[in-house]
Short mmCIF file of C-alpha atoms in Angstrom, two decimals:
data_model
loop_
_atom_site.label_atom_id
_atom_site.label_comp_id
_atom_site.label_asym_id
_atom_site.label_seq_id
_atom_site.Cartn_x
_atom_site.Cartn_y
_atom_site.Cartn_z
CA MET A 16 -25.59 -22.50 13.10
CA ILE A 17 -22.04 -21.52 12.15
CA ARG A 18 -20.23 -23.64 9.52
CA PRO A 19 -16.55 -22.76 8.98
CA ILE A 20 -15.46 -24.34 5.66
CA LEU A 21 -11.82 -24.87 4.65
CA VAL A 22 -11.92 -24.65 0.86
CA ASP A 23 -9.43 -23.66 -1.85
CA SER A 24 -11.47 -24.03 -5.04
CA GLU A 25 -14.62 -22.56 -6.50
CA TRP A 26 -15.66 -25.95 -7.84
CA LYS A 27 -15.78 -27.65 -4.45
CA LEU A 28 -17.52 -24.67 -2.85
CA LYS A 29 -20.10 -24.58 -5.64
CA ASN A 30 -20.96 -28.24 -5.13
CA PHE A 31 -21.12 -27.83 -1.37
CA LEU A 32 -23.54 -24.92 -1.68
CA LYS A 33 -25.88 -27.00 -3.86
CA LYS A 34 -26.77 -28.91 -0.69
CA VAL A 35 -27.83 -25.76 1.18
CA LYS A 36 -31.62 -25.63 1.21
CA ASN A 37 -32.07 -21.93 2.09
CA ASP A 38 -31.50 -18.98 -0.18
CA ILE A 39 -27.92 -17.75 0.12
CA LEU A 40 -26.86 -14.17 0.76
CA SER A 41 -23.17 -13.83 -0.23
CA VAL A 42 -20.73 -11.30 1.21
CA PHE A 43 -17.32 -10.97 -0.46
CA PRO A 44 -14.07 -9.33 0.68
CA ASP A 45 -14.77 -6.40 -1.64
CA THR A 46 -18.46 -6.00 -0.75
CA GLU A 47 -19.06 -2.36 0.15
CA SER A 48 -20.18 -1.54 3.69
CA LYS A 49 -19.83 -5.20 4.72
CA ILE A 50 -20.15 -4.61 8.44
CA ASN A 51 -23.22 -2.39 8.18
CA ARG A 52 -24.84 -5.03 6.04
CA MET A 53 -23.91 -7.77 8.51
CA ARG A 54 -25.40 -5.78 11.40
CA LEU A 55 -28.68 -5.70 9.52
CA GLU A 56 -28.59 -9.36 8.53
CA PHE A 57 -27.29 -10.88 11.76
CA PHE A 58 -29.67 -9.21 14.15
CA SER A 59 -32.94 -8.87 12.24
CA ASP A 60 -35.62 -11.26 11.08
CA THR A 61 -36.55 -11.34 7.42
CA LEU A 62 -39.98 -11.01 5.85
CA PHE A 63 -38.93 -13.13 2.90
CA GLY A 64 -38.23 -16.48 4.56
CA GLU A 65 -35.14 -18.04 6.09
CA HIS A 66 -31.78 -17.59 4.38
CA THR A 67 -28.14 -18.53 4.90
CA ILE A 68 -25.37 -15.94 5.00
CA LEU A 69 -22.20 -16.87 3.10
CA LEU A 70 -19.05 -15.00 4.13
CA LYS A 71 -16.46 -15.71 1.44
CA SER A 72 -12.67 -15.75 1.71
CA VAL A 73 -12.55 -14.18 5.17
CA GLU A 74 -8.74 -14.41 5.18
CA LYS A 75 -8.86 -11.46 2.74
CA TRP A 76 -11.01 -9.28 5.02
CA GLU A 77 -9.48 -6.38 6.93
CA LYS A 78 -8.29 -7.15 10.44
CA GLU A 79 -10.95 -5.03 12.15
CA ASP A 80 -13.67 -6.69 10.05
CA LYS A 81 -12.40 -10.15 11.05
CA ASN A 82 -12.46 -9.11 14.70
CA TRP A 83 -16.04 -7.90 14.31
CA LEU A 84 -17.04 -11.22 12.78
CA LEU A 85 -15.43 -13.23 15.57
CA LYS A 86 -17.45 -11.28 18.12
CA ASN A 87 -20.77 -11.12 16.31
CA VAL A 88 -21.17 -14.23 14.12
CA PRO A 89 -22.28 -16.32 17.15
CA LEU A 90 -25.13 -13.83 17.69
CA SER A 91 -26.57 -14.20 14.19
CA LYS A 92 -30.24 -15.15 13.89
CA HIS A 93 -29.41 -16.89 10.60
CA ASP A 94 -27.15 -19.76 9.60
CA VAL A 95 -23.70 -18.54 8.62
CA ILE A 96 -21.21 -20.29 6.33
CA ILE A 97 -17.65 -18.96 6.56
CA THR A 98 -15.13 -19.93 3.88
CA SER A 99 -11.36 -19.52 3.89
CA ASN A 100 -8.13 -21.30 2.98
CA ASP A 101 -6.72 -20.30 6.41
CA LEU A 102 -7.33 -23.19 8.81
CA ASP A 103 -6.14 -21.34 11.93
CA LEU A 104 -8.52 -18.47 11.25
CA LEU A 105 -11.48 -20.79 10.69
CA LYS A 106 -10.84 -22.67 13.93
CA LYS A 107 -11.66 -19.48 15.81
CA PHE A 108 -15.26 -19.79 14.56
CA GLY A 109 -15.78 -23.43 15.52
CA ASP A 110 -15.36 -26.96 14.15
CA VAL A 111 -14.02 -26.80 10.61
CA GLU A 112 -15.34 -28.82 7.65
CA ASP A 113 -12.43 -29.63 5.33
CA LEU A 114 -13.23 -29.30 1.62
CA SER A 115 -9.66 -28.51 0.59
CA CYS A 116 -8.00 -30.25 -2.35
CA PRO A 117 -5.63 -33.19 -1.79
CA LYS A 118 -1.94 -32.58 -1.27
CA GLN A 119 0.04 -32.52 -4.51
CA TRP A 120 1.64 -35.89 -3.75
CA ASP A 121 -1.69 -37.59 -2.96
CA LEU A 122 -2.29 -39.10 -6.39
CA LYS A 123 -5.04 -41.40 -5.10
CA GLY A 124 -6.85 -38.39 -3.65
CA TRP A 125 -6.60 -36.51 -6.95
CA ILE A 126 -7.92 -39.49 -8.91
CA GLU A 127 -10.90 -39.52 -6.54
CA GLU A 128 -11.45 -35.83 -7.29
CA VAL A 129 -11.45 -36.60 -11.03
CA ASN A 130 -13.90 -39.44 -10.39
CA ASP A 131 -16.23 -37.10 -8.48
CA ILE A 132 -16.15 -34.50 -11.26
CA CYS A 133 -16.72 -37.14 -13.93
CA GLU A 134 -19.72 -38.43 -11.98
CA VAL A 135 -21.25 -34.94 -11.89
CA PHE A 136 -21.01 -34.66 -15.68
CA GLY A 137 -21.75 -38.32 -16.44
CA VAL A 138 -18.31 -38.95 -17.97
CA LYS A 139 -16.40 -42.25 -17.83
CA MET A 140 -12.59 -42.32 -18.22
CA ASP A 141 -9.88 -44.88 -17.67
CA GLU A 142 -6.82 -44.32 -15.48
CA THR A 143 -4.62 -43.13 -18.37
CA GLU A 144 -7.11 -40.44 -19.38
CA LYS A 145 -7.53 -39.29 -15.78
CA GLY A 146 -3.76 -39.06 -15.37
CA LEU A 147 -3.47 -37.01 -18.55
CA ILE A 148 -6.02 -34.49 -17.27
CA LEU A 149 -4.14 -34.20 -13.97
CA ASN A 150 -0.87 -33.57 -15.79
CA ARG A 151 -2.28 -31.03 -18.23
CA THR A 152 -4.19 -29.02 -15.63
CA GLY A 153 -1.35 -29.08 -13.09
CA MET A 154 -3.72 -30.57 -10.48
CA LYS A 155 -5.84 -27.40 -10.39
CA ILE A 156 -9.32 -28.58 -9.64
CA ASP A 157 -11.21 -25.62 -11.11
CA LEU A 158 -9.42 -26.20 -14.43
CA MET A 159 -10.07 -29.93 -14.17
CA ALA A 160 -13.79 -29.35 -13.68
CA MET A 161 -13.94 -26.89 -16.58
CA GLU A 162 -12.15 -29.29 -18.93
CA ILE A 163 -14.17 -32.36 -17.93
CA GLU A 164 -17.38 -30.39 -18.42
CA LYS A 165 -16.13 -29.40 -21.89
CA ILE A 166 -15.32 -33.02 -22.72
CA SER A 167 -18.78 -34.14 -21.54
CA VAL A 168 -20.37 -32.12 -24.33
CA VAL A 169 -18.34 -34.07 -26.91
CA SER A 170 -18.45 -37.55 -25.40
CA LYS A 171 -19.55 -39.27 -22.20
CA LYS A 172 -16.86 -41.90 -22.77
CA PRO A 173 -13.97 -40.04 -24.43
CA SER A 174 -10.95 -41.77 -25.94
CA LEU A 175 -7.40 -40.86 -24.97
CA GLU A 176 -7.00 -39.07 -28.30
CA GLU A 177 -10.11 -36.97 -27.62
CA VAL A 178 -8.77 -35.99 -24.19
CA LYS A 179 -5.45 -35.00 -25.80
CA MET A 180 -7.32 -33.01 -28.44
CA PHE A 181 -9.64 -31.07 -26.14
CA VAL A 182 -7.61 -30.52 -22.95
CA PRO A 183 -4.82 -27.97 -23.41
CA ILE A 184 -1.57 -27.98 -21.44
CA TYR A 185 -1.93 -25.35 -18.72
CA SER A 186 1.55 -25.86 -17.27
CA THR A 187 3.92 -22.93 -17.55
CA PRO A 188 5.64 -23.18 -20.99
CA ALA A 189 9.02 -22.48 -19.40
CA ILE A 190 8.73 -25.71 -17.44
CA PHE A 191 9.65 -27.68 -20.56
CA ASP A 192 12.77 -25.57 -21.00
CA PHE A 193 13.60 -26.40 -17.39
CA TYR A 194 13.33 -30.13 -18.07
CA ARG A 195 15.68 -29.79 -21.04
CA LEU A 196 18.25 -27.72 -19.09
CA PHE A 197 18.14 -30.21 -16.24
CA PHE A 198 18.91 -33.14 -18.50
CA GLU A 199 21.57 -31.13 -20.29
CA LYS A 200 23.12 -30.75 -16.81
CA ASP A 201 23.05 -27.00 -17.28
CA SER A 202 23.53 -25.05 -14.04
CA SER A 203 21.11 -22.34 -15.25
CA ALA A 204 18.32 -24.88 -14.64
CA LEU A 205 18.44 -23.92 -10.96
CA ASP A 206 17.68 -20.23 -11.64
CA MET A 207 14.86 -21.18 -14.00
CA LEU A 208 13.40 -23.49 -11.35
CA LYS A 209 13.45 -20.69 -8.77
CA ASP A 210 11.36 -18.55 -11.14
CA LEU A 211 8.96 -21.45 -11.87
CA LEU A 212 8.36 -22.13 -8.20
CA GLU A 213 6.83 -18.68 -7.81
CA ASP A 214 3.88 -19.93 -9.88
CA VAL A 215 3.71 -23.72 -9.52
CA HIS A 216 3.91 -26.23 -6.69
CA PRO A 217 7.35 -27.91 -6.48
CA LEU A 218 5.90 -31.37 -7.07
CA ILE A 219 4.71 -30.40 -10.56
CA PRO A 220 8.23 -29.89 -12.02
CA LEU A 221 9.46 -32.79 -9.86
CA ARG A 222 6.92 -35.15 -11.39
CA GLY A 223 7.75 -33.82 -14.85
CA LEU A 224 11.43 -34.54 -14.29
CA GLU A 225 10.57 -38.02 -13.09
CA LYS A 226 8.54 -38.78 -16.21
CA THR A 227 11.27 -37.38 -18.45
CA SER A 228 13.86 -39.55 -16.68
CA ILE A 229 11.75 -42.64 -17.40
CA LEU A 230 11.68 -41.62 -21.06
CA VAL A 231 15.46 -41.08 -21.12
CA ALA A 232 15.96 -44.47 -19.46
CA GLN A 233 13.79 -46.16 -22.10
CA MET A 234 15.85 -44.60 -24.86
CA LEU A 235 19.18 -45.36 -23.17
CA SER A 236 18.17 -49.01 -22.84
CA ASN A 237 18.35 -49.24 -26.65
CA GLU A 238 22.09 -48.56 -26.33
CA ARG A 239 21.85 -45.91 -29.02
CA SER A 240 22.48 -42.19 -28.89
CA ASP A 241 22.10 -41.14 -32.54
CA TYR A 242 18.67 -41.02 -34.10
CA SER A 243 17.33 -39.98 -37.50
CA TRP A 244 14.14 -37.97 -37.85
CA ASP A 245 12.30 -41.15 -38.88
CA ASP A 246 13.59 -42.78 -35.68
CA VAL A 247 12.25 -39.85 -33.67
CA LYS A 248 8.80 -40.17 -35.23
CA ASN A 249 8.72 -43.93 -34.67
CA ILE A 250 9.75 -43.60 -31.02
CA SER A 251 7.18 -40.85 -30.54
CA LYS A 252 4.46 -43.14 -31.84
CA ALA A 253 5.65 -46.21 -29.91
CA LEU A 254 5.90 -44.39 -26.57
CA SER A 255 2.89 -42.06 -27.10
CA VAL A 256 5.14 -39.06 -26.49
CA PRO A 257 4.96 -35.84 -28.57
CA THR A 258 7.52 -35.81 -31.39
CA PRO A 259 9.06 -32.45 -30.31
CA GLN A 260 9.83 -33.90 -26.88
CA ILE A 261 11.76 -36.83 -28.37
CA ALA A 262 13.49 -34.51 -30.84
CA ASP A 263 14.46 -32.21 -27.96
CA LEU A 264 16.09 -35.04 -26.04
CA VAL A 265 18.17 -36.38 -28.94
CA GLY A 266 19.45 -32.96 -29.98
CA PHE A 267 17.48 -32.01 -33.07
CA SER A 268 17.42 -28.27 -33.67
CA LEU A 269 13.90 -26.95 -33.11
CA GLY A 270 12.79 -23.38 -33.68
CA GLY A 271 16.31 -22.38 -34.68
CA LYS A 272 17.67 -23.30 -31.24
CA LYS A 273 20.50 -25.78 -30.86
CA ARG A 274 19.95 -28.65 -28.47
CA LYS A 275 22.34 -31.06 -26.79
CA ASN A 276 21.75 -34.76 -27.18
CA VAL A 277 21.05 -35.69 -23.57
CA LEU A 278 21.53 -39.39 -24.32
CA LYS A 279 25.23 -38.65 -24.66
CA LEU A 280 25.29 -36.90 -21.28
CA TRP A 281 23.69 -39.64 -19.16
CA LYS A 282 24.35 -43.26 -18.36
CA TYR A 283 21.60 -45.71 -17.53
CA GLU A 284 23.09 -46.17 -14.04
CA GLU A 285 22.87 -42.40 -13.43
CA ILE A 286 19.19 -42.37 -14.32
CA SER A 287 18.61 -45.19 -11.84
CA LEU A 288 20.25 -43.12 -9.10
CA LEU A 289 18.22 -40.09 -10.14
CA MET A 290 15.01 -42.11 -9.84
CA GLU A 291 16.02 -43.08 -6.31
CA ASP A 292 16.54 -39.40 -5.52
CA PHE A 293 13.02 -38.60 -6.78
CA GLN A 294 11.60 -41.19 -4.37
CA ASP A 295 13.69 -39.84 -1.50
CA VAL A 296 12.54 -36.26 -2.14
CA GLU A 297 8.87 -37.22 -2.33
CA MET A 298 9.21 -39.16 0.94
CA LYS A 299 10.90 -36.18 2.60
CA ILE A 300 8.08 -33.90 1.48
CA LYS A 301 5.42 -36.31 2.74
CA ASN A 302 7.23 -36.33 6.09
CA GLY A 303 7.11 -32.56 6.37
CA ALA A 304 10.23 -31.30 4.59
CA ASP A 305 10.04 -27.97 2.75
CA PRO A 306 9.04 -28.99 -0.84
CA VAL A 307 10.68 -25.91 -2.38
CA PHE A 308 14.05 -26.54 -0.74
CA ALA A 309 13.94 -30.29 -1.44
CA THR A 310 13.27 -29.72 -5.15
CA LEU A 311 15.94 -27.03 -5.42
CA GLU A 312 18.42 -29.27 -3.62
CA LEU A 313 17.85 -32.14 -6.03
CA THR A 314 18.23 -29.83 -9.04
CA PHE A 315 21.41 -28.31 -7.61
CA LYS A 316 22.89 -31.75 -7.00
CA TRP A 317 22.28 -33.05 -10.52
CA THR A 318 23.15 -29.90 -12.47
CA LYS A 319 26.11 -28.71 -10.38
CA GLY A 320 27.28 -31.99 -8.93
CA GLU A 321 27.14 -31.16 -5.24
CA ASP A 322 24.76 -30.56 -2.38
CA ILE A 323 23.41 -27.18 -1.27
CA LYS A 324 25.25 -25.89 1.78
#
């Protein structure tokens, strides 16, 4: 039997393979003499019982090796599992089983992934704690699994403070500078975003901007723009937001770098319009628009005041 598997994480593949009853013989893209080994395995019986052949990440195999597989996998005397993140390639081997991660905008799907991982490690979390893990790991399931496993050693029912303490922020540090430049209406935010999008999915900075805009709106609703350090600490505690983030927004100098007070650059009505733009962009992406262009376009509009031509 041939089982083409669409998978983009080691965690999901690992849990899938737990259900395979036979011993597994794995062949990787960098396995030496792959084809000679496959000739031996595909066309010969074994003296040591039945086994399953796992061909990993076939999208990384050389073209001639892929062609050999397409021709010879159907002739194998053993079950063969083929994994790849290339759906079109897998379809050439037969009906594909989809174990890929949810789309970045599918929050419900990601919460279900967190639930599944928590169940494996016997951990119970509420929605706030699950959301924090998603934010800190950048929706990277292998990191999520690693961090939830780590938490499970400490507590099977962790508090929000314990999650904050034990799960580091894996997002690119520069992303926080991008948020600040965006809300300072600095045109250099666009260039920084272009660099960020080489490493992260566009919806990660987009969601970060959206959360920051909610925070700015909350502070603008107080009809104040000047805050003392005690005010910053009190707001940080009340909103459960790190003190440096509040200080950054109201213009306190941190690390010897001068900051603009973004509350003096925005009106509440502008933030409302920005929130509408976030919703429009997410809807466009869900309907098939290029997420990179859509995110760049929004940033261009709000930092340069016009649309991309």
